[in-house]
mmCIF file of C-alpha atoms in Angstrom:
data_model
loop_
_atom_site.group_PDB
_atom_site.id
_atom_site.type_symbol
_atom_site.label_atom_id
_atom_site.label_comp_id
_atom_site.label_asym_id
_atom_site.label_seq_id
_atom_site.Cartn_x
_atom_site.Cartn_y
_atom_site.Cartn_z
ATOM 1 C CA MET A 24 6.799 10.145 1.877
ATOM 2 C CA GLY A 25 7.330 12.580 -1.081
ATOM 3 C CA ALA A 26 3.287 13.761 -1.863
ATOM 4 C CA VAL A 27 3.927 16.736 0.143
ATOM 5 C CA SER A 28 6.335 19.130 -0.293
ATOM 6 C CA PRO A 29 7.831 21.795 2.080
ATOM 7 C CA GLN A 30 6.994 24.487 -0.513
ATOM 8 C CA SER A 31 3.343 23.611 -0.446
ATOM 9 C CA GLN A 32 2.806 23.842 3.057
ATOM 10 C CA SER A 33 3.973 27.287 3.850
ATOM 11 C CA PRO A 34 2.293 28.935 6.542
ATOM 12 C CA GLY A 35 0.563 31.855 4.698
ATOM 13 C CA ASP A 36 -1.253 29.954 1.956
ATOM 14 C CA THR A 37 -2.417 26.638 4.055
ATOM 15 C CA ASP A 38 -5.180 26.367 6.150
ATOM 16 C CA PRO A 39 -3.661 24.661 9.291
ATOM 17 C CA ARG A 40 -6.070 22.192 10.176
ATOM 18 C CA HIS A 41 -6.701 20.913 6.668
ATOM 19 C CA ALA A 42 -2.391 20.963 6.467
ATOM 20 C CA ILE A 43 -2.613 18.790 10.046
ATOM 21 C CA GLU A 44 -4.451 16.003 8.588
ATOM 22 C CA THR A 45 -3.105 15.920 5.383
ATOM 23 C CA VAL A 46 0.576 16.168 6.360
ATOM 24 C CA PHE A 47 -0.090 13.768 9.415
ATOM 25 C CA ARG A 48 -1.949 10.942 6.969
ATOM 26 C CA ILE A 49 1.182 11.145 4.704
ATOM 27 C CA GLU A 50 4.182 11.378 7.284
ATOM 28 C CA SER A 51 2.833 8.849 10.284
ATOM 29 C CA PRO A 52 4.392 5.744 9.016
ATOM 30 C CA ARG A 53 7.686 7.506 8.704
ATOM 31 C CA VAL A 54 7.364 8.877 12.537
ATOM 32 C CA VAL A 55 6.302 5.791 13.728
ATOM 33 C CA ALA A 56 8.989 3.941 11.986
ATOM 34 C CA GLY A 57 11.716 6.571 13.425
ATOM 35 C CA VAL A 58 10.237 6.522 16.910
ATOM 36 C CA THR A 59 10.066 2.708 17.289
ATOM 37 C CA ARG A 60 13.717 2.579 16.454
ATOM 38 C CA VAL A 61 13.763 4.774 19.888
ATOM 39 C CA VAL A 62 11.385 2.970 22.036
ATOM 40 C CA ARG A 63 11.303 -0.367 20.302
ATOM 41 C CA ASP A 64 7.673 -0.825 20.636
ATOM 42 C CA VAL A 65 5.364 -0.312 17.738
ATOM 43 C CA GLY A 66 2.531 0.423 19.687
ATOM 44 C CA ILE A 67 4.162 3.119 22.087
ATOM 45 C CA ALA A 68 5.424 4.390 19.213
ATOM 46 C CA GLU A 69 2.158 5.278 17.404
ATOM 47 C CA GLU A 70 1.096 6.701 20.598
ATOM 48 C CA LEU A 71 4.041 9.007 20.821
ATOM 49 C CA ALA A 72 3.035 10.161 16.952
ATOM 50 C CA GLN A 73 -0.442 10.761 18.106
ATOM 51 C CA ASP A 74 1.168 13.122 20.802
ATOM 52 C CA ALA A 75 3.113 14.802 18.122
ATOM 53 C CA LEU A 76 -0.565 15.421 16.334
ATOM 54 C CA VAL A 77 -1.941 16.857 19.355
ATOM 55 C CA ALA A 78 0.744 19.322 19.481
ATOM 56 C CA ALA A 79 0.635 20.214 15.978
ATOM 57 C CA LEU A 80 -3.557 20.904 16.568
ATOM 58 C CA GLU A 81 -2.312 23.022 19.333
ATOM 59 C CA GLN A 82 0.198 24.936 17.947
ATOM 60 C CA TRP A 83 -0.057 24.991 14.243
ATOM 61 C CA PRO A 84 -3.423 27.283 14.163
ATOM 62 C CA ARG A 85 -1.627 29.443 16.389
ATOM 63 C CA ASP A 86 1.879 29.675 15.274
ATOM 64 C CA GLY A 87 0.798 28.760 11.721
ATOM 65 C CA VAL A 88 1.946 25.453 9.652
ATOM 66 C CA PRO A 89 6.012 25.165 9.705
ATOM 67 C CA ASP A 90 8.048 25.165 6.455
ATOM 68 C CA ASN A 91 8.981 21.538 6.782
ATOM 69 C CA PRO A 92 5.750 20.062 8.644
ATOM 70 C CA GLY A 93 6.797 16.295 8.357
ATOM 71 C CA ALA A 94 10.356 16.854 10.255
ATOM 72 C CA TRP A 95 8.399 18.756 12.624
ATOM 73 C CA LEU A 96 6.016 15.963 13.636
ATOM 74 C CA MET A 97 9.221 13.395 13.714
ATOM 75 C CA THR A 98 11.175 16.155 15.712
ATOM 76 C CA ALA A 99 8.266 16.376 18.188
ATOM 77 C CA ALA A 100 7.635 12.652 18.386
ATOM 78 C CA ARG A 101 11.430 11.579 18.786
ATOM 79 C CA ARG A 102 11.576 14.143 21.731
ATOM 80 C CA ARG A 103 9.224 12.662 23.552
ATOM 81 C CA ALA A 104 10.580 9.411 22.714
ATOM 82 C CA VAL A 105 14.013 10.427 24.052
ATOM 83 C CA ASP A 106 12.252 11.641 27.273
ATOM 84 C CA LEU A 107 10.373 8.426 27.604
ATOM 85 C CA VAL A 108 13.497 6.381 27.618
ATOM 86 C CA ARG A 109 15.072 8.715 29.976
ATOM 87 C CA ARG A 110 12.792 8.335 32.484
ATOM 88 C CA ARG A 111 12.794 4.463 31.922
ATOM 89 C CA GLU A 112 16.495 4.582 32.680
ATOM 90 C CA ASN A 113 16.258 7.152 35.795
ATOM 91 C CA TYR A 114 13.561 4.629 36.983
ATOM 92 C CA ALA A 115 15.876 1.532 36.382
ATOM 93 C CA ARG A 116 18.584 3.495 38.431
ATOM 94 C CA LYS A 117 16.769 3.882 41.066
ATOM 95 C CA LEU A 118 15.307 0.808 41.452
ATOM 96 C CA GLN A 119 18.887 -0.636 41.272
ATOM 97 C CA GLU A 120 19.931 1.630 44.055
ATOM 98 C CA ILE A 121 17.513 -0.108 46.581
ATOM 99 C CA GLY A 122 18.505 -3.505 45.281
ATOM 100 C CA ARG A 123 15.740 -4.603 43.130
ATOM 101 C CA GLU A 124 16.336 -6.300 39.648
ATOM 102 C CA VAL A 125 15.039 -4.559 36.468
ATOM 103 C CA PRO A 126 15.260 -5.770 32.936
ATOM 104 C CA GLN A 127 18.071 -4.098 31.156
ATOM 105 C CA THR A 128 16.464 -1.161 28.845
ATOM 106 C CA VAL A 129 17.589 -1.051 25.071
ATOM 107 C CA PRO A 130 20.332 1.489 24.612
ATOM 108 C CA PHE A 131 19.479 4.591 22.315
ATOM 109 C CA ASP A 132 22.348 4.425 20.178
ATOM 110 C CA GLU A 133 22.606 1.104 18.183
ATOM 111 C CA PRO A 134 25.693 -0.610 17.664
ATOM 112 C CA ALA A 135 27.336 -0.313 14.034
ATOM 113 C CA ASP A 136 26.773 -3.185 11.744
ATOM 114 C CA PRO A 137 28.411 -3.204 8.018
ATOM 115 C CA ASP A 138 25.235 -5.356 6.997
ATOM 116 C CA ASP A 139 22.527 -3.260 8.377
ATOM 117 C CA ILE A 140 19.844 -1.762 6.500
ATOM 118 C CA ASP A 141 19.281 2.110 7.494
ATOM 119 C CA ASP A 142 15.874 1.967 6.470
ATOM 120 C CA ASP A 143 13.402 2.306 9.324
ATOM 121 C CA LEU A 144 10.174 1.570 6.991
ATOM 122 C CA LEU A 145 11.833 -1.370 5.969
ATOM 123 C CA ARG A 146 12.410 -2.468 9.314
ATOM 124 C CA LEU A 147 8.902 -1.646 10.721
ATOM 125 C CA VAL A 148 7.525 -3.818 7.564
ATOM 126 C CA PHE A 149 9.620 -6.963 8.721
ATOM 127 C CA THR A 150 8.509 -6.475 12.373
ATOM 128 C CA THR A 151 5.183 -6.293 11.718
ATOM 129 C CA CYS A 152 5.352 -9.283 9.483
ATOM 130 C CA HIS A 153 6.824 -11.339 12.417
ATOM 131 C CA PRO A 154 5.665 -14.803 12.543
ATOM 132 C CA VAL A 155 4.155 -14.605 16.067
ATOM 133 C CA LEU A 156 1.520 -12.545 14.531
ATOM 134 C CA SER A 157 -1.233 -14.392 11.916
ATOM 135 C CA ALA A 158 -1.452 -13.494 8.606
ATOM 136 C CA GLU A 159 -4.426 -11.266 8.923
ATOM 137 C CA ALA A 160 -2.598 -9.473 11.500
ATOM 138 C CA ARG A 161 0.276 -8.772 9.751
ATOM 139 C CA VAL A 162 -1.333 -7.195 6.821
ATOM 140 C CA ALA A 163 -3.531 -4.978 9.135
ATOM 141 C CA LEU A 164 -0.947 -3.934 11.208
ATOM 142 C CA THR A 165 1.363 -3.086 8.538
ATOM 143 C CA LEU A 166 -1.150 -1.035 6.662
ATOM 144 C CA ARG A 167 -2.115 0.831 9.528
ATOM 145 C CA LEU A 168 1.379 1.663 10.609
ATOM 146 C CA LEU A 169 3.190 1.594 7.248
ATOM 147 C CA GLY A 170 0.458 2.650 5.018
ATOM 148 C CA GLY A 171 -1.246 5.236 7.292
ATOM 149 C CA LEU A 172 -4.682 3.648 6.493
ATOM 150 C CA THR A 173 -7.469 4.060 9.095
ATOM 151 C CA THR A 174 -9.048 0.957 10.343
ATOM 152 C CA ALA A 175 -12.026 1.804 8.620
ATOM 153 C CA GLU A 176 -10.365 1.651 5.254
ATOM 154 C CA ILE A 177 -8.729 -1.453 6.001
ATOM 155 C CA ALA A 178 -11.782 -3.123 7.121
ATOM 156 C CA ARG A 179 -13.478 -2.199 3.779
ATOM 157 C CA ALA A 180 -10.313 -3.383 1.999
ATOM 158 C CA PHE A 181 -10.611 -7.202 3.166
ATOM 159 C CA LEU A 182 -14.849 -6.895 3.550
ATOM 160 C CA VAL A 183 -14.468 -7.236 7.268
ATOM 161 C CA PRO A 184 -16.399 -5.424 10.301
ATOM 162 C CA GLU A 185 -14.105 -2.315 11.617
ATOM 163 C CA THR A 186 -14.171 -3.597 15.010
ATOM 164 C CA THR A 187 -12.422 -6.876 13.666
ATOM 165 C CA ILE A 188 -9.664 -4.715 12.146
ATOM 166 C CA ALA A 189 -9.485 -2.932 15.336
ATOM 167 C CA GLN A 190 -9.220 -5.925 17.356
ATOM 168 C CA ARG A 191 -6.673 -7.670 15.376
ATOM 169 C CA ILE A 192 -4.140 -4.023 15.174
ATOM 170 C CA VAL A 193 -4.445 -3.868 19.315
ATOM 171 C CA ARG A 194 -3.667 -7.819 19.630
ATOM 172 C CA ALA A 195 -0.837 -7.221 17.337
ATOM 173 C CA LYS A 196 0.677 -4.551 18.940
ATOM 174 C CA ARG A 197 0.650 -6.005 22.138
ATOM 175 C CA THR A 198 1.875 -9.435 21.148
ATOM 176 C CA LEU A 199 5.206 -7.897 19.407
ATOM 177 C CA ALA A 200 5.734 -5.813 22.758
ATOM 178 C CA THR A 201 5.136 -9.003 24.871
ATOM 179 C CA ARG A 202 7.309 -11.043 22.923
ATOM 180 C CA ASN A 203 9.983 -8.736 22.716
ATOM 181 C CA VAL A 204 10.434 -8.707 18.869
ATOM 182 C CA ALA A 205 13.438 -7.120 17.728
ATOM 183 C CA PHE A 206 12.885 -3.901 15.468
ATOM 184 C CA GLU A 207 15.302 -4.988 12.661
ATOM 185 C CA VAL A 208 15.642 -6.719 9.279
ATOM 186 C CA PRO A 209 16.261 -10.576 10.009
ATOM 187 C CA TYR A 210 18.699 -12.247 8.426
ATOM 188 C CA GLY A 211 19.336 -15.638 7.028
ATOM 189 C CA PRO A 212 16.505 -18.545 6.802
ATOM 190 C CA GLU A 213 14.286 -16.205 9.261
ATOM 191 C CA ARG A 214 14.382 -13.410 6.544
ATOM 192 C CA GLU A 215 13.027 -16.126 3.969
ATOM 193 C CA ALA A 216 10.417 -17.322 5.897
ATOM 194 C CA ARG A 217 9.112 -13.670 6.251
ATOM 195 C CA LEU A 218 9.647 -12.651 2.635
ATOM 196 C CA ALA A 219 6.464 -13.524 1.113
ATOM 197 C CA ASP A 220 4.286 -11.765 3.484
ATOM 198 C CA VAL A 221 6.746 -8.709 3.389
ATOM 199 C CA LEU A 222 6.243 -8.514 -0.369
ATOM 200 C CA ASP A 223 2.116 -9.048 0.058
ATOM 201 C CA VAL A 224 2.081 -6.074 2.316
ATOM 202 C CA ILE A 225 3.992 -4.097 0.448
ATOM 203 C CA TYR A 226 1.759 -4.827 -2.757
ATOM 204 C CA LEU A 227 -1.283 -3.890 -0.711
ATOM 205 C CA VAL A 228 0.260 -0.737 0.276
ATOM 206 C CA PHE A 229 1.079 0.350 -3.491
ATOM 207 C CA ASN A 230 -2.365 -0.736 -4.353
ATOM 208 C CA GLU A 231 -4.108 1.476 -1.953
ATOM 209 C CA GLY A 232 -2.132 4.420 -3.030
ATOM 210 C CA TYR A 233 -2.744 2.956 -6.815
ATOM 211 C CA ALA A 234 -6.243 2.967 -6.484
ATOM 212 C CA ALA A 235 -7.537 4.267 -3.255
ATOM 213 C CA THR A 236 -10.470 1.949 -1.724
ATOM 214 C CA ALA A 237 -12.104 5.243 0.003
ATOM 215 C CA GLY A 238 -12.259 8.971 -0.176
ATOM 216 C CA ASP A 239 -12.078 11.769 -2.505
ATOM 217 C CA ASP A 240 -8.819 11.154 -4.381
ATOM 218 C CA TRP A 241 -8.658 8.159 -6.709
ATOM 219 C CA LEU A 242 -4.776 8.271 -6.447
ATOM 220 C CA ARG A 243 -2.680 8.429 -3.007
ATOM 221 C CA PRO A 244 0.996 9.063 -4.614
ATOM 222 C CA GLY A 245 2.595 8.986 -1.203
ATOM 223 C CA LEU A 246 1.704 5.263 -0.318
ATOM 224 C CA CYS A 247 2.787 4.166 -4.289
ATOM 225 C CA GLU A 248 5.991 6.038 -3.786
ATOM 226 C CA ASP A 249 7.002 4.539 -0.176
ATOM 227 C CA ALA A 250 5.912 1.255 -1.436
ATOM 228 C CA LEU A 251 8.271 1.379 -4.907
ATOM 229 C CA ARG A 252 10.920 2.526 -2.394
ATOM 230 C CA LEU A 253 10.790 -0.308 -0.212
ATOM 231 C CA ALA A 254 10.521 -2.791 -3.023
ATOM 232 C CA ARG A 255 13.849 -1.082 -4.621
ATOM 233 C CA VAL A 256 15.637 -1.508 -1.298
ATOM 234 C CA LEU A 257 14.465 -4.806 -0.595
ATOM 235 C CA ALA A 258 15.558 -5.845 -4.212
ATOM 236 C CA GLY A 259 19.361 -4.516 -3.203
ATOM 237 C CA LEU A 260 18.859 -6.596 -0.083
ATOM 238 C CA MET A 261 18.019 -9.705 -1.741
ATOM 239 C CA PRO A 262 19.539 -9.871 -5.129
ATOM 240 C CA LYS A 263 18.994 -13.412 -5.757
ATOM 241 C CA GLU A 264 15.237 -13.582 -4.857
ATOM 242 C CA PRO A 265 13.328 -13.615 -8.341
ATOM 243 C CA GLU A 266 10.057 -12.664 -6.508
ATOM 244 C CA VAL A 267 11.454 -9.657 -5.027
ATOM 245 C CA HIS A 268 12.471 -8.607 -8.451
ATOM 246 C CA GLY A 269 9.259 -9.578 -9.798
ATOM 247 C CA LEU A 270 7.468 -7.226 -7.255
ATOM 248 C CA ALA A 271 10.055 -4.309 -8.229
ATOM 249 C CA ALA A 272 9.220 -4.924 -11.644
ATOM 250 C CA LEU A 273 5.541 -4.801 -11.179
ATOM 251 C CA LEU A 274 5.273 -1.481 -9.131
ATOM 252 C CA GLU A 275 7.485 0.256 -11.910
ATOM 253 C CA PHE A 276 5.388 -0.560 -14.453
ATOM 254 C CA GLN A 277 2.320 0.377 -12.584
ATOM 255 C CA SER A 278 3.735 3.464 -11.384
ATOM 256 C CA SER A 279 4.536 4.634 -14.822
ATOM 257 C CA ARG A 280 1.016 5.091 -15.996
ATOM 258 C CA SER A 281 0.281 7.078 -13.030
ATOM 259 C CA ALA A 282 0.423 10.610 -14.636
ATOM 260 C CA ALA A 283 -2.174 8.928 -17.353
ATOM 261 C CA ARG A 284 -4.519 7.388 -14.731
ATOM 262 C CA THR A 285 -6.322 10.705 -13.678
ATOM 263 C CA GLY A 286 -7.929 13.722 -15.487
ATOM 264 C CA PRO A 287 -7.448 17.413 -14.880
ATOM 265 C CA ASP A 288 -10.196 17.413 -12.172
ATOM 266 C CA GLY A 289 -8.514 14.154 -10.527
ATOM 267 C CA GLU A 290 -11.211 11.912 -12.282
ATOM 268 C CA PRO A 291 -10.106 8.502 -13.102
ATOM 269 C CA VAL A 292 -9.058 7.427 -16.779
ATOM 270 C CA LEU A 293 -9.637 3.921 -17.813
ATOM 271 C CA LEU A 294 -6.701 2.296 -19.425
ATOM 272 C CA ARG A 295 -8.245 2.331 -22.866
ATOM 273 C CA ASP A 296 -8.451 5.982 -22.882
ATOM 274 C CA GLN A 297 -5.135 6.849 -21.236
ATOM 275 C CA ASN A 298 -2.709 8.958 -23.223
ATOM 276 C CA ARG A 299 0.195 6.548 -23.264
ATOM 277 C CA ARG A 300 2.460 9.380 -24.233
ATOM 278 C CA ARG A 301 2.209 10.278 -20.364
ATOM 279 C CA TRP A 302 3.463 6.861 -19.497
ATOM 280 C CA ASN A 303 6.796 7.606 -17.584
ATOM 281 C CA ARG A 304 9.292 5.659 -20.095
ATOM 282 C CA MET A 305 12.025 5.658 -17.724
ATOM 283 C CA LEU A 306 9.960 3.779 -14.973
ATOM 284 C CA ILE A 307 9.024 1.427 -17.728
ATOM 285 C CA ALA A 308 12.863 1.133 -18.149
ATOM 286 C CA ARG A 309 13.441 0.290 -14.787
ATOM 287 C CA GLY A 310 10.478 -2.299 -14.870
ATOM 288 C CA VAL A 311 12.022 -3.920 -17.993
ATOM 289 C CA THR A 312 15.538 -4.222 -16.004
ATOM 290 C CA ALA A 313 13.938 -5.739 -12.712
ATOM 291 C CA LEU A 314 12.002 -8.122 -14.589
ATOM 292 C CA THR A 315 15.102 -9.129 -16.436
ATOM 293 C CA ARG A 316 16.940 -9.644 -13.218
ATOM 294 C CA ALA A 317 13.736 -11.747 -12.029
ATOM 295 C CA ASP A 318 14.106 -14.140 -15.153
ATOM 296 C CA ALA A 319 18.156 -14.230 -14.589
ATOM 297 C CA THR A 320 17.610 -15.248 -10.930
ATOM 298 C CA ALA A 321 14.596 -17.723 -11.853
ATOM 299 C CA GLY A 322 15.086 -21.725 -10.841
ATOM 300 C CA GLY A 323 11.935 -22.713 -11.891
ATOM 301 C CA ALA A 324 8.418 -21.626 -12.799
ATOM 302 C CA PRO A 325 7.836 -18.075 -12.673
ATOM 303 C CA GLY A 326 6.088 -16.829 -9.291
ATOM 304 C CA PRO A 327 3.060 -14.855 -8.908
ATOM 305 C CA TYR A 328 4.976 -11.218 -8.916
ATOM 306 C CA VAL A 329 6.949 -12.417 -11.824
ATOM 307 C CA LEU A 330 3.772 -13.397 -13.455
ATOM 308 C CA GLN A 331 2.025 -9.976 -12.551
ATOM 309 C CA ALA A 332 4.958 -8.048 -13.913
ATOM 310 C CA THR A 333 5.556 -9.858 -17.055
ATOM 311 C CA ILE A 334 1.843 -9.207 -17.814
ATOM 312 C CA ALA A 335 2.317 -5.328 -16.914
ATOM 313 C CA ALA A 336 5.210 -5.579 -19.502
ATOM 314 C CA CYS A 337 2.591 -6.604 -22.134
ATOM 315 C CA HIS A 338 0.673 -3.375 -21.350
ATOM 316 C CA ALA A 339 3.955 -1.158 -21.141
ATOM 317 C CA HIS A 340 5.151 -2.234 -24.572
ATOM 318 C CA ALA A 341 1.901 -1.832 -26.651
ATOM 319 C CA TYR A 342 2.064 1.960 -27.831
ATOM 320 C CA THR A 343 -2.011 1.795 -28.177
ATOM 321 C CA TYR A 344 -4.741 0.148 -26.341
ATOM 322 C CA GLU A 345 -5.233 -1.629 -29.772
ATOM 323 C CA GLU A 346 -1.852 -3.085 -30.105
ATOM 324 C CA THR A 347 -2.192 -5.055 -26.683
ATOM 325 C CA ASP A 348 -1.136 -8.571 -26.601
ATOM 326 C CA TRP A 349 -4.398 -9.355 -24.971
ATOM 327 C CA ALA A 350 -3.873 -13.397 -25.989
ATOM 328 C CA THR A 351 -0.834 -13.391 -24.187
ATOM 329 C CA ILE A 352 -2.113 -11.729 -21.258
ATOM 330 C CA ALA A 353 -4.937 -14.010 -21.425
ATOM 331 C CA THR A 354 -2.469 -16.613 -21.054
ATOM 332 C CA LEU A 355 -0.093 -15.567 -18.168
ATOM 333 C CA TYR A 356 -3.442 -14.943 -16.567
ATOM 334 C CA GLY A 357 -4.266 -18.623 -16.667
ATOM 335 C CA LEU A 358 -0.840 -19.454 -15.452
ATOM 336 C CA LEU A 359 -1.584 -17.024 -12.584
ATOM 337 C CA THR A 360 -4.708 -18.753 -11.829
ATOM 338 C CA ALA A 361 -3.111 -21.906 -11.501
ATOM 339 C CA ARG A 362 0.157 -20.414 -9.483
ATOM 340 C CA ALA A 363 -2.004 -18.529 -6.984
ATOM 341 C CA PRO A 364 -5.967 -19.277 -7.390
ATOM 342 C CA SER A 365 -8.119 -15.995 -6.833
ATOM 343 C CA PRO A 366 -11.697 -15.167 -7.911
ATOM 344 C CA VAL A 367 -10.143 -11.508 -8.447
ATOM 345 C CA VAL A 368 -7.316 -12.999 -10.724
ATOM 346 C CA GLU A 369 -9.541 -14.850 -12.662
ATOM 347 C CA LEU A 370 -11.830 -11.637 -13.204
ATOM 348 C CA ASN A 371 -8.510 -10.074 -14.506
ATOM 349 C CA ARG A 372 -8.562 -13.240 -16.814
ATOM 350 C CA ALA A 373 -11.876 -12.885 -17.821
ATOM 351 C CA VAL A 374 -11.206 -8.986 -19.158
ATOM 352 C CA ALA A 375 -8.392 -10.354 -21.102
ATOM 353 C CA VAL A 376 -10.384 -13.176 -22.559
ATOM 354 C CA SER A 377 -13.052 -10.673 -23.710
ATOM 355 C CA MET A 378 -10.040 -8.503 -25.563
ATOM 356 C CA ALA A 379 -9.098 -11.553 -27.106
ATOM 357 C CA GLU A 380 -12.031 -13.811 -27.809
ATOM 358 C CA GLY A 381 -15.209 -11.534 -27.379
ATOM 359 C CA PRO A 382 -17.125 -10.569 -24.429
ATOM 360 C CA GLU A 383 -19.210 -13.782 -24.677
ATOM 361 C CA ALA A 384 -16.616 -15.810 -23.826
ATOM 362 C CA ALA A 385 -15.787 -13.630 -20.909
ATOM 363 C CA LEU A 386 -19.408 -13.343 -19.621
ATOM 364 C CA GLU A 387 -19.394 -17.188 -19.075
ATOM 365 C CA ILE A 388 -16.148 -16.633 -16.622
ATOM 366 C CA VAL A 389 -17.744 -13.734 -15.222
ATOM 367 C CA ASP A 390 -20.823 -15.174 -14.111
ATOM 368 C CA THR A 391 -19.358 -18.249 -12.574
ATOM 369 C CA LEU A 392 -17.565 -15.881 -10.153
ATOM 370 C CA ALA A 393 -20.452 -13.908 -8.633
ATOM 371 C CA PRO A 394 -20.882 -16.014 -5.761
ATOM 372 C CA HIS A 395 -17.356 -15.448 -4.874
ATOM 373 C CA LEU A 396 -17.076 -11.663 -5.322
ATOM 374 C CA LEU A 397 -20.549 -10.704 -4.102
ATOM 375 C CA ASP A 398 -19.532 -7.241 -2.523
ATOM 376 C CA TYR A 399 -16.367 -6.466 -5.124
ATOM 377 C CA HIS A 400 -17.672 -3.534 -6.712
ATOM 378 C CA LEU A 401 -15.399 -4.443 -9.983
ATOM 379 C CA LEU A 402 -17.225 -7.550 -10.401
ATOM 380 C CA PRO A 403 -20.645 -5.515 -11.939
ATOM 381 C CA SER A 404 -18.285 -3.012 -13.272
ATOM 382 C CA VAL A 405 -16.397 -5.903 -15.555
ATOM 383 C CA ARG A 406 -19.975 -7.226 -16.369
ATOM 384 C CA GLY A 407 -21.736 -4.224 -17.237
ATOM 385 C CA ASP A 408 -18.886 -3.511 -19.683
ATOM 386 C CA LEU A 409 -19.470 -7.013 -21.244
ATOM 387 C CA LEU A 410 -23.200 -6.338 -21.354
ATOM 388 C CA HIS A 411 -22.848 -2.838 -23.108
ATOM 389 C CA ARG A 412 -20.213 -4.544 -25.758
ATOM 390 C CA LEU A 413 -22.981 -7.044 -26.117
ATOM 391 C CA GLY A 414 -25.581 -4.284 -26.936
ATOM 392 C CA ARG A 415 -27.660 -5.350 -23.848
ATOM 393 C CA THR A 416 -27.025 -1.557 -22.859
ATOM 394 C CA THR A 417 -30.323 -1.720 -19.948
ATOM 395 C CA GLU A 418 -28.797 -4.921 -18.270
ATOM 396 C CA ALA A 419 -25.274 -2.866 -18.682
ATOM 397 C CA ALA A 420 -26.514 0.249 -17.179
ATOM 398 C CA ALA A 421 -27.858 -1.659 -14.023
ATOM 399 C CA GLU A 422 -24.797 -3.455 -13.325
ATOM 400 C CA PHE A 423 -22.832 -0.050 -13.478
ATOM 401 C CA GLU A 424 -25.248 1.177 -10.858
ATOM 402 C CA ARG A 425 -24.640 -1.682 -8.661
ATOM 403 C CA ALA A 426 -20.971 -1.466 -8.727
ATOM 404 C CA ALA A 427 -21.231 2.667 -7.966
ATOM 405 C CA ALA A 428 -23.261 1.578 -4.992
ATOM 406 C CA LEU A 429 -20.821 -0.906 -3.818
ATOM 407 C CA ALA A 430 -17.445 1.717 -4.455
ATOM 408 C CA ARG A 431 -16.203 3.597 -1.649
ATOM 409 C CA ASN A 432 -14.013 5.898 -3.466
ATOM 410 C CA GLU A 433 -15.931 8.922 -4.598
ATOM 411 C CA ARG A 434 -14.031 9.123 -8.255
ATOM 412 C CA GLU A 435 -14.483 5.868 -8.596
ATOM 413 C CA ARG A 436 -18.261 6.139 -7.867
ATOM 414 C CA GLU A 437 -18.839 9.239 -10.500
ATOM 415 C CA LEU A 438 -16.996 7.041 -13.071
ATOM 416 C CA LEU A 439 -19.362 4.204 -12.811
ATOM 417 C CA LEU A 440 -22.467 6.477 -12.657
ATOM 418 C CA SER A 441 -21.238 8.156 -15.984
ATOM 419 C CA ARG A 442 -20.830 4.684 -17.612
ATOM 420 C CA ALA A 443 -24.221 3.868 -16.535
ATOM 421 C CA ARG A 444 -25.641 7.092 -18.115
ATOM 422 C CA GLU A 445 -23.588 6.349 -21.267
ATOM 423 C CA ALA A 446 -25.119 2.613 -21.342
ATOM 424 C CA GLN A 447 -28.547 3.971 -20.589
ATOM 425 C CA ALA A 448 -28.307 6.414 -23.387
ATOM 426 C CA GLY A 449 -27.652 3.502 -25.695
#
């Protein structure tokens, strides 16, 4: 994952323990995926990755941070994986020598396959999205292994207790092991059946990088980069699937804004205040191409990702905030609500309606959503903005303060408190 460059982690200018924490969080998905190829068990692979972390904690403070810390972690984990496979093979031979039957071990070297996809992270996504797992377990396990999120972060994202997420992850890894789920990208009907979950998981990983649920940083670029890369690979793998191209287009458009979404000190910058000259036009062009492919392969009504990509395209084509075609965006959100009903989608529609028809019309929509989004910080944030535009500044300040209390990201909390102060000042 490309968020940390080898040059930025030189032994002389980096605190080892901070580097270990940062690098492991960024590189752990790639390490787990690479080791799973060897041991064929995601649970064991994660344990071996943790062993590599322990080795780093012992050696880096003493010897200094290596020039390429991610490669160091991968090498350390893979060596342990190879040792484990060899011990298994030696044990199997000894059992055979005394006449006992043992299961056939998986060879280290995989057979060549011209249709194979040499991308361990993509294999990991399809493996963790296997139908033997529940939908909740697929998302939790993939976010843990691919996204590198902690159980606490996943729990906050889904508004469930941390113990619930921990149990889901443990059970999911155990199920994959006991059912001997292959570490592979499936083919044929099985691939089609698992595609929707894979798309959802990639999108969730991207969203965690695009607007982190917790921590001190608003953006986690490494997650966005990996999700975007996976979407591109998947689009190449499944060129006739419009929703795959739709997801790729959506992530291209969203990624194009990344440089403009934070200020000099890392603070969030709202869409209306972004310097659109900083939007990446190359990524926008890639998004347009992907959306064109989605339209060309569509055989019926557009799916959720194609609709979201079309909304993102409306923003991308507007050179100023005022030029945004909010009426079209509101209509598209209406179609998305019909296609994939969700109170969050309806909240987004309310924002578009507020720009197309005025804040009063949008406030009526938002107030109907309160029972469904009690702990969702963006509901009072949107409501505060609408109230502020209606001149109800005291109420607006209270809503921004309530949103700040619900937010788990420090940067976002600071922004909301700042908006509360602005509203209170009138």
